[in-house]
Amino acid sequence: MSEYQIYSVNGPVVKVTGGRGLAMMDMVYAGEEELIGEVVGVENDMTTVQVYEDTAGLAPGQPVRTTGAPMSLLLGPGLLGNIFDGIGRPLRDLEAISGPFLGRGVNIPTLDREKRWEVAVAVKEGDPVAPGTMYAQCQETAAIVHRCLVPAGLNGTVTKAVANGAYTVDDVLVEVTDGRGKVTQLKLAARCPIRGARPMRRRLPITRPLITGQRIIDTLFPIGKGGAAAIPGPFGAGKTMTQHQLAKWSDADIIVYLGCGERGNEMTQALEEFSELKDPRNGLPLMNRTILIANTSNMPVAAREASVYTGMTIAEYYRDMGYHVALMADSTSRWAEALREISGRLEEMPAEEGFPAYLASRLAEFYERAGYVETLEGKEGSVTVIGAVSPQGGDFSEPVTQNTKRFIRCFWALDRGLAYARHFPSIHWMNSYSEYTAELKPWYNENVSPDFDRCRQRISNLLREESQLMEIVKLIGSDILPEDQKLTIETARVIRLGFLQQNAYHEIDTYVPLQKQLKMMQTILRLYDGVKEAVDRAVPLSQFTATGVFDSLVKMKYEIPNDDLSGFSRYEQEIDAALAKVNAANS
Amino acid sequence: MRLEYTGLSDLNGSLVALEGVSGVAYDELAELTMSDGSHRYGRVILIEGDRAVLQVFEGTRGISLENTRTHFTGRPMDIALSKEMLGRVLDGAGRPIDGLGELYPDERRNINGSAINPVSRQYPRSCIYTGISAIDGCSTLIRGQKLPIFSGAGMAHNELAAQMVRQARVAGDDGEFAIVFAAMGVKNDVAEFFRRNFEEAGALQRVVMFLNLASDPIIERILTPRCALTAAEYLAFTHGYHVLVVMTDMTSYCEAVREFSSSKGEIPSRKGFPAYLYSDLASLYERAGMIQGKKGSVTQVPILTMPNDDITHPIPDLTGYITEGQIVLDRNMDQSGVYPPINILSSLSRLMKDGIGKGFTREDHPGLSNQLFASYSKVQDARSLASVIGEDELSPLDKQYLQFGRAFEQYFVRQGQQEDRSLEQTLELGWTLLSILPRGELDRVSDQELDQHYREGAFEALAAEAPAV
C-alpha cells in the first residue's frame, strides 16, 4: 500500500492525503492506472496534483506513487525525426500499444532503449573532465552528430571508459570520479528536468539572422538567431501556414515544432510533409533535423501546459551541442489558456480576463530561454523562439498578445483583410516590427551587399507612403492624385504583389535566397527611379503603365530560378526599353 | 449486490450531492431511482473524500433530499451501439424515442471517446462535391474535415446544410455513406425539416438522428454531440461508412455548457463562458478525421448561429480556431435575396489546398479560386469608394470591378436549392465571370491558364442568354 492516497478529484486537479513528503513539482503516478501527474501545491497534509491525462475512473483511496524527482525528460539520441506528446512520450510507440486512439496510463520511455548507436568515445581513463566536456558522440541522423557532454556541476577524472562500439542509451560509457571520490556514470542519454533553463556559460549578442527564405521576413522584419518573435493573428490568417514555412525553410540546424492545443490534422500534415520535403542545403529529408511535439486540442489540457517546457528543454539540449535550434510554438495562446483553465480549477484569484496573475512571468520565463549563447563546452549555439499567438476575436489588445509583446523583439502581425484577399504571408507591413534590424545590418552588409539595407529602407518608405496615400484614395479616388503619388501607389502595388506576396505552393517561390531578394528589390527600384525621373518632367504615368512593364515585374518572382539570377538582366533590359520608348515619344 | 444510497445531502440547480459514499470514481455514471419508480441518470463531476457531486441529466425537478435512491454503476457514461442504429431516432442521450423498441447493442462505448493519435491519422485529401459553386469552387469540403457553417438567426443555414447533405458525393468512389444528425436545442420544426429532407432524398435509412429539442433538459444537451460522435466513430471506423455529421445548433450547446458551469460556481471567462470552452469544443470537433488503414471517415458540418451576427463572439471565435475553416453566411447577401448567402471572403476551407488541383480536381482550380478571392476583395474596396464619391466618379477599372462583383454574386454564388452544379460548370462559370475584368488585372493565374480559359466577351454571352434576376 502506498503512503499517499487520492482524496478528491476535480477534472485534472487531484488532491492527495497521507503524508508531508511530497515536494513541489515532483512527478507522481496517480491511481491504479498510474496516470502521470505533477505536484502543484502543498498545504499541510493535503497535496494538490495536476494530472496529465483524463482523470475519469480515479477514486478516493486509490494510491499515489511519487518518483521523488521533478518532471524530467530522458534526452539522448533518437529524438530527431520523432514525434512526441506533451510530456515526451513517443506517439508512434503509443500507437503500437493502444491503437489509433490514445490510451491512458501508458508509461513508455521517450527514447528507444533497444536501439544500438555506433558510439565514438572521446575520453580515456585519466582524462580530467569538466562541465561541457564531450565524452562521446554518435551519428544521430545523416545530418546531425549527437554529442554527449558532461553535465553541469561535474568535475573530476575519468576512471573508466568503454571502447568505441555499438551501445544503447542505457549502457554506461564513462565513469567519472570527482574530488571527493564520488563516482558518476555517464550514458548516451541523461534525464533533464524540463521546467528550468539548462545552464550555459554566457549569453552572446545577436549578430546573425535566421534566414527563412520568406521575403517579407528576411527583408523587412528579420529575426536574429537566438531571437524571439511572435506571430499573432485571428483564425484563418495563416499562423500555422507561416510556422510551417519557417520550419521547412529556415536555416537552423534543428527545428523543434510544437503543436500546442492545435489541430490533429495539422500535425499529421507536418509529419507527412517534413518527411517528403528535402532540405535545400543538403538534400536530406527535413524530418532528419526536425522534432515534433503534438498536444492537439483534444489531448489533456495539463499536458498542454507542460508541452512548451518539453519543447524548450529539447531545443536547449541541442543548443548545448553547438547547434542553432529554432523552436516553433503553435500556439502559445493555447498554453496560456491551459494555465487559465488549471488556475481556475485550483481556485486561484484571476487577473485580467480570467488569466492568472502569473501569466506575464510565465511568458517571460519562456521567451527568455531563447538566446545566442556560449555553451558550457565553449561552442556557439542558439535557440530562436517563434511563438504563434491566437488572440480572441483577433483583438491584439488581449492579455496574451500584450504580455507577449513585452518579451519578444520581433512582431509579425497577421491581418484578416490580407488573408481574405488571399495575400499570403498575411504579415501586415504597417503593424509589424523587428528590433533586430539594426543589429543584423553589419551581417547583411558583409554577407549580402551594403545595398541591401538601403533597398530595405526605400521599399519600406514606399510602403509607408502608400498607406498614407490610401487614406486619401479611400475618400476621393486615385484619379486626382498628382502623377508622382500615383507612381508611389503603382510601385507599392508591384512591391505588394510581386515582392511581399509569396506563394508557398510554388516550387520556386516557396523559398527565396537573399541574393535574389536583393535583386528583386533593385529591379523594382530601378523601374521606380527611371519612371520618377520622367514623371518629374511631367510625363504622365499612364504611358509607362501602358507598356506593361509594371505587370511584368509582378510575375518576375515565378520566372527566375533561385540558383541562376542571370534572368534579372532580361528585366533590366525590359525596363530600360520601356523608359527609352516613352522618353523618346515625349522628347 | 446492488448498493444504493438513500437520500441526498444537498441540491442545487442540476447538481445533487451525496455524503458518506465510498468507492465512487470521477466521471462515473449514477442511476437515481425516484420514489415513483422512474429513473434518472447522473454523472460524477466532483469527488471529495466521501462526498460526491452528481450532475443529473434530466434535471432535478421533483427531486427532494429524501425521495431518491442512488446507485453508482461503476462505469462511465456510455452509449449502446449497433449497425441497426441507422434509420432510428434517439433522444439526446442515445435512447430510442421513435417507438420502434430498444436497440440491441453490439457494444457499449464511453461517449467521451479518446483523442486520435496524430501519427495514426490519415491526412484528408479527397474532395467532397456539394454541387454548390460557392463551396466547391472557393471553400471546398474535404472528406474527414470539420467545416462549420457560421450563420445568424433567420438565415438559410438549415437549407444550405440540407442541400449539402443531399448533393454530397465523392468522385469515383463506391464507399457507403451514412449521416449522423445531432439536434441540440433546436425547435421541433427544424428537426422535422431535416427529417423530411432526408426522406425526400431517399436517405432516411442511412440516418441516425439524435434529438435534444429546445424544450429538453440542458444537461442532456451536453451529452448529445458526444453520443452522436461516438455513433459516428463507430459507424466509420468499425463498419467503414463515410459519415457526415450535421450538428445544429452549436450555440445552444455552448449556452448549455455555460449554464451548467455557472451552476457549479466556476469562475467565468469571456461573456460568462467557462475557461475550458475551447478544450470542450475541441473534444467534439477533433473527433472528425480519417485513420490510416481504416476505410471510413468522419466529416463534420456543425452549424452555429452567431449571436448578433458577431464573428468575434466567443462561440464562433473558438470554433474557428479549432475547425478547419468555416462557411460564413452574410446578412446583406441574405437580405438581397441571394441563396446561399455565403460570404466568400470570410469563408475558408483549410484543407482545400491539398485536395484540389492537378490529380484531384482540375489543374486550374487553385489559381482560379485564388483569383476569384483576390478580385472579389477588390470589389469591396471599389464599393466603399463608390459609397463615398458615388459610382459615376469611379475610374473605368473600378466600375468593371463593381460589375464583376454584382455578376459574381448573381451568377456564381446564387443558385437554386435544387440546383446541383458539377465542378466543371462551377469552374467554367468562374472563368466566364473573370472575363469582365481586363486580363492584366488577373495576377493570381498563370499565363498558360489565361491562354487556355480566359475568353473576352464570354460574360456578355452568358448575360444575354441568362439575364440576372
Coordinates of N, CA and C in Angstrom, one line a residue, chain B residues 59-150:
Chain B
G59 N -32.4 16.9 -15.2 CA -32.8 18.0 -14.3 C -33.3 17.5 -13.0
T60 N -33.4 18.4 -12.0 CA -33.7 18.0 -10.6 C -35.2 18.3 -10.3
R61 N -36.0 18.6 -11.2 CA -37.4 18.9 -10.9 C -38.0 17.7 -10.2
G62 N -38.6 18.0 -9.0 CA -39.3 16.9 -8.3 C -38.4 16.1 -7.4
I63 N -37.1 16.4 -7.4 CA -36.2 15.6 -6.5 C -36.2 16.3 -5.2
S64 N -36.3 15.6 -4.1 CA -36.1 16.2 -2.8 C -35.0 15.5 -2.1
L65 N -34.6 15.9 -0.9 CA -33.5 15.3 -0.3 C -33.8 13.9 0.2
E66 N -35.0 13.5 0.1 CA -35.4 12.1 0.6 C -35.9 11.2 -0.4
N67 N -36.4 11.7 -1.5 CA -37.2 10.7 -2.3 C -36.4 10.0 -3.4
T68 N -35.1 9.9 -3.3 CA -34.4 9.2 -4.3 C -33.4 8.1 -3.7
R69 N -33.2 7.1 -4.5 CA -32.1 6.2 -4.1 C -31.1 6.2 -5.3
T70 N -29.8 6.3 -4.9 CA -28.8 6.4 -5.9 C -27.9 5.2 -6.0
H71 N -27.7 4.8 -7.2 CA -26.8 3.6 -7.4 C -25.7 4.0 -8.3
F72 N -24.4 3.7 -7.9 CA -23.3 4.0 -8.8 C -23.0 2.8 -9.6
T73 N -22.9 3.0 -11.0 CA -22.9 1.9 -11.9 C -21.5 1.4 -12.0
G74 N -20.5 2.1 -11.6 CA -19.1 1.6 -11.8 C -18.5 1.8 -13.2
R75 N -19.2 2.4 -14.1 CA -18.7 2.7 -15.4 C -19.0 4.1 -15.8
P76 N -18.2 4.6 -16.8 CA -18.5 6.0 -17.2 C -19.8 6.0 -18.1
M77 N -20.3 7.1 -18.4 CA -21.4 7.3 -19.3 C -21.1 6.7 -20.7
D78 N -22.0 5.8 -21.1 CA -21.7 5.1 -22.4 C -23.0 5.1 -23.2
I79 N -22.9 4.6 -24.4 CA -24.0 4.5 -25.3 C -24.0 3.2 -26.0
A80 N -25.2 2.6 -26.2 CA -25.3 1.3 -26.9 C -25.1 1.6 -28.4
L81 N -24.3 0.8 -29.0 CA -24.1 1.0 -30.4 C -24.3 -0.3 -31.2
S82 N -24.9 -0.1 -32.4 CA -25.1 -1.2 -33.3 C -25.4 -0.7 -34.7
K83 N -25.2 -1.5 -35.7 CA -25.4 -1.0 -37.0 C -26.9 -0.7 -37.3
E84 N -27.7 -1.3 -36.4 CA -29.2 -1.1 -36.5 C -29.6 0.3 -36.2
M85 N -28.6 1.1 -35.7 CA -29.0 2.5 -35.4 C -29.4 3.3 -36.6
L86 N -28.9 2.9 -37.7 CA -29.2 3.6 -39.0 C -30.7 3.6 -39.2
G87 N -31.3 4.7 -39.4 CA -32.7 4.8 -39.6 C -33.5 5.0 -38.4
R88 N -32.8 5.1 -37.2 CA -33.5 5.3 -36.0 C -33.5 6.8 -35.5
V89 N -34.4 7.1 -34.6 CA -34.4 8.4 -33.9 C -34.2 8.2 -32.4
L90 N -33.2 8.9 -31.9 CA -32.8 8.7 -30.5 C -32.9 10.0 -29.8
D91 N -33.0 9.9 -28.5 CA -33.0 11.2 -27.7 C -31.6 11.7 -27.5
G92 N -31.4 12.8 -26.8 CA -30.1 13.4 -26.7 C -29.1 12.6 -26.0
A93 N -29.6 11.6 -25.3 CA -28.6 10.7 -24.5 C -28.5 9.3 -25.2
G94 N -29.1 9.2 -26.4 CA -28.9 8.0 -27.1 C -29.9 6.9 -26.9
R95 N -31.1 7.3 -26.3 CA -32.1 6.2 -26.1 C -33.2 6.4 -27.2
P96 N -33.7 5.3 -27.7 CA -34.7 5.4 -28.8 C -36.0 6.1 -28.4
I97 N -36.5 7.0 -29.3 CA -37.7 7.6 -29.0 C -38.7 7.5 -30.1
D98 N -38.4 6.6 -31.1 CA -39.3 6.5 -32.3 C -40.3 5.4 -32.1
G99 N -40.4 4.8 -30.9 CA -41.4 3.8 -30.6 C -41.1 2.5 -31.3
L100 N -39.9 2.3 -31.8 CA -39.6 1.0 -32.5 C -38.8 0.1 -31.6
G101 N -38.8 0.4 -30.3 CA -38.2 -0.6 -29.4 C -36.7 -0.3 -29.1
E102 N -36.2 -1.1 -28.2 CA -34.8 -0.9 -27.8 C -33.8 -1.3 -28.9
L103 N -32.6 -0.8 -28.7 CA -31.5 -1.2 -29.7 C -30.9 -2.4 -29.0
Y104 N -30.5 -3.4 -29.9 CA -29.7 -4.5 -29.3 C -28.2 -4.2 -29.6
P105 N -27.5 -3.8 -28.5 CA -26.2 -3.3 -28.8 C -25.2 -4.4 -29.1
D106 N -24.3 -4.0 -30.1 CA -23.1 -4.9 -30.4 C -22.1 -4.6 -29.3
E107 N -22.0 -3.3 -29.0 CA -21.1 -2.9 -27.9 C -21.5 -1.6 -27.3
R108 N -20.9 -1.3 -26.2 CA -21.2 -0.1 -25.5 C -19.9 0.7 -25.5
R109 N -20.0 2.0 -25.7 CA -18.7 2.8 -25.7 C -18.9 4.1 -24.8
N110 N -17.8 4.4 -24.2 CA -17.7 5.7 -23.4 C -18.0 6.8 -24.4
I111 N -18.9 7.7 -24.1 CA -19.3 8.8 -25.0 C -18.2 9.8 -25.2
N112 N -17.3 9.9 -24.2 CA -16.2 10.9 -24.3 C -15.2 10.6 -25.4
G113 N -15.1 9.4 -25.8 CA -14.2 9.0 -26.8 C -12.8 9.2 -26.3
S114 N -11.8 9.0 -27.2 CA -10.4 9.4 -26.8 C -9.8 10.0 -28.1
A115 N -8.7 10.8 -27.8 CA -8.1 11.5 -28.9 C -7.5 10.6 -29.9
I116 N -7.6 10.9 -31.2 CA -6.9 10.1 -32.3 C -5.4 10.5 -32.2
N117 N -4.6 9.5 -32.1 CA -3.2 9.8 -32.2 C -2.8 10.4 -33.5
P118 N -2.1 11.6 -33.5 CA -1.8 12.3 -34.7 C -1.0 11.4 -35.7
V119 N -0.3 10.5 -35.1 CA 0.5 9.6 -36.0 C -0.4 8.6 -36.8
S120 N -1.6 8.3 -36.2 CA -2.5 7.3 -36.8 C -3.4 8.0 -37.8
R121 N -3.5 9.3 -37.8 CA -4.4 10.0 -38.7 C -3.9 9.9 -40.1
Q122 N -4.9 9.9 -41.0 CA -4.6 10.0 -42.4 C -5.0 11.4 -42.8
Y123 N -4.0 12.1 -43.5 CA -4.3 13.5 -43.9 C -5.4 13.5 -45.0
P124 N -6.5 14.2 -44.7 CA -7.6 14.1 -45.7 C -7.3 14.9 -47.0
R125 N -7.6 14.2 -48.1 CA -7.3 14.7 -49.4 C -8.4 14.6 -50.4
S126 N -9.4 13.7 -50.1 CA -10.4 13.6 -51.2 C -11.6 14.5 -51.0
C127 N -11.8 15.2 -52.1 CA -12.7 16.3 -52.1 C -14.2 15.8 -52.2
I128 N -15.1 16.4 -51.4 CA -16.5 16.1 -51.5 C -17.2 17.2 -52.3
Y129 N -17.8 16.8 -53.4 CA -18.5 17.8 -54.2 C -19.9 18.0 -53.6
T130 N -20.3 19.2 -53.4 CA -21.6 19.5 -52.8 C -22.5 20.0 -53.9
G131 N -22.0 20.3 -55.1 CA -22.8 20.9 -56.1 C -23.2 22.3 -55.9
I132 N -22.5 22.9 -54.9 CA -22.8 24.4 -54.6 C -21.5 25.1 -55.1
S133 N -21.6 26.0 -56.0 CA -20.5 26.7 -56.6 C -19.6 27.4 -55.5
A134 N -20.3 28.1 -54.6 CA -19.5 28.9 -53.6 C -18.7 28.0 -52.8
I135 N -19.1 26.8 -52.5 CA -18.4 25.9 -51.7 C -17.4 25.1 -52.5
D136 N -17.8 24.4 -53.6 CA -16.9 23.6 -54.4 C -15.8 24.5 -55.0
G137 N -16.1 25.7 -55.4 CA -15.2 26.5 -56.1 C -14.2 27.2 -55.2
C138 N -14.7 27.7 -54.1 CA -13.9 28.6 -53.2 C -13.6 28.0 -51.8
S139 N -14.4 27.2 -51.3 CA -14.1 26.6 -49.9 C -14.4 25.1 -49.9
T140 N -13.7 24.4 -50.7 CA -14.0 23.0 -51.0 C -14.0 22.2 -49.7
L141 N -15.0 21.3 -49.6 CA -15.2 20.4 -48.4 C -14.4 19.2 -48.7
I142 N -13.6 18.7 -47.7 CA -12.8 17.6 -47.9 C -13.2 16.5 -47.0
R143 N -13.2 15.2 -47.4 CA -13.6 14.1 -46.6 C -12.8 14.0 -45.3
G144 N -13.4 14.0 -44.2 CA -12.6 14.0 -42.9 C -12.4 15.3 -42.3
Q145 N -13.0 16.3 -42.9 CA -12.8 17.7 -42.5 C -13.9 18.1 -41.5
K146 N -13.6 19.1 -40.7 CA -14.7 19.7 -39.9 C -14.9 21.1 -40.4
L147 N -16.0 21.4 -41.0 CA -16.2 22.7 -41.7 C -17.5 23.2 -41.2
P148 N -17.5 24.1 -40.3 CA -18.8 24.6 -39.7 C -19.4 25.7 -40.6
I149 N -20.7 25.9 -40.4 CA -21.4 27.0 -41.1 C -21.7 28.0 -40.0
F150 N -21.2 29.2 -40.2 CA -21.4 30.3 -39.2 C -22.6 31.1 -39.8

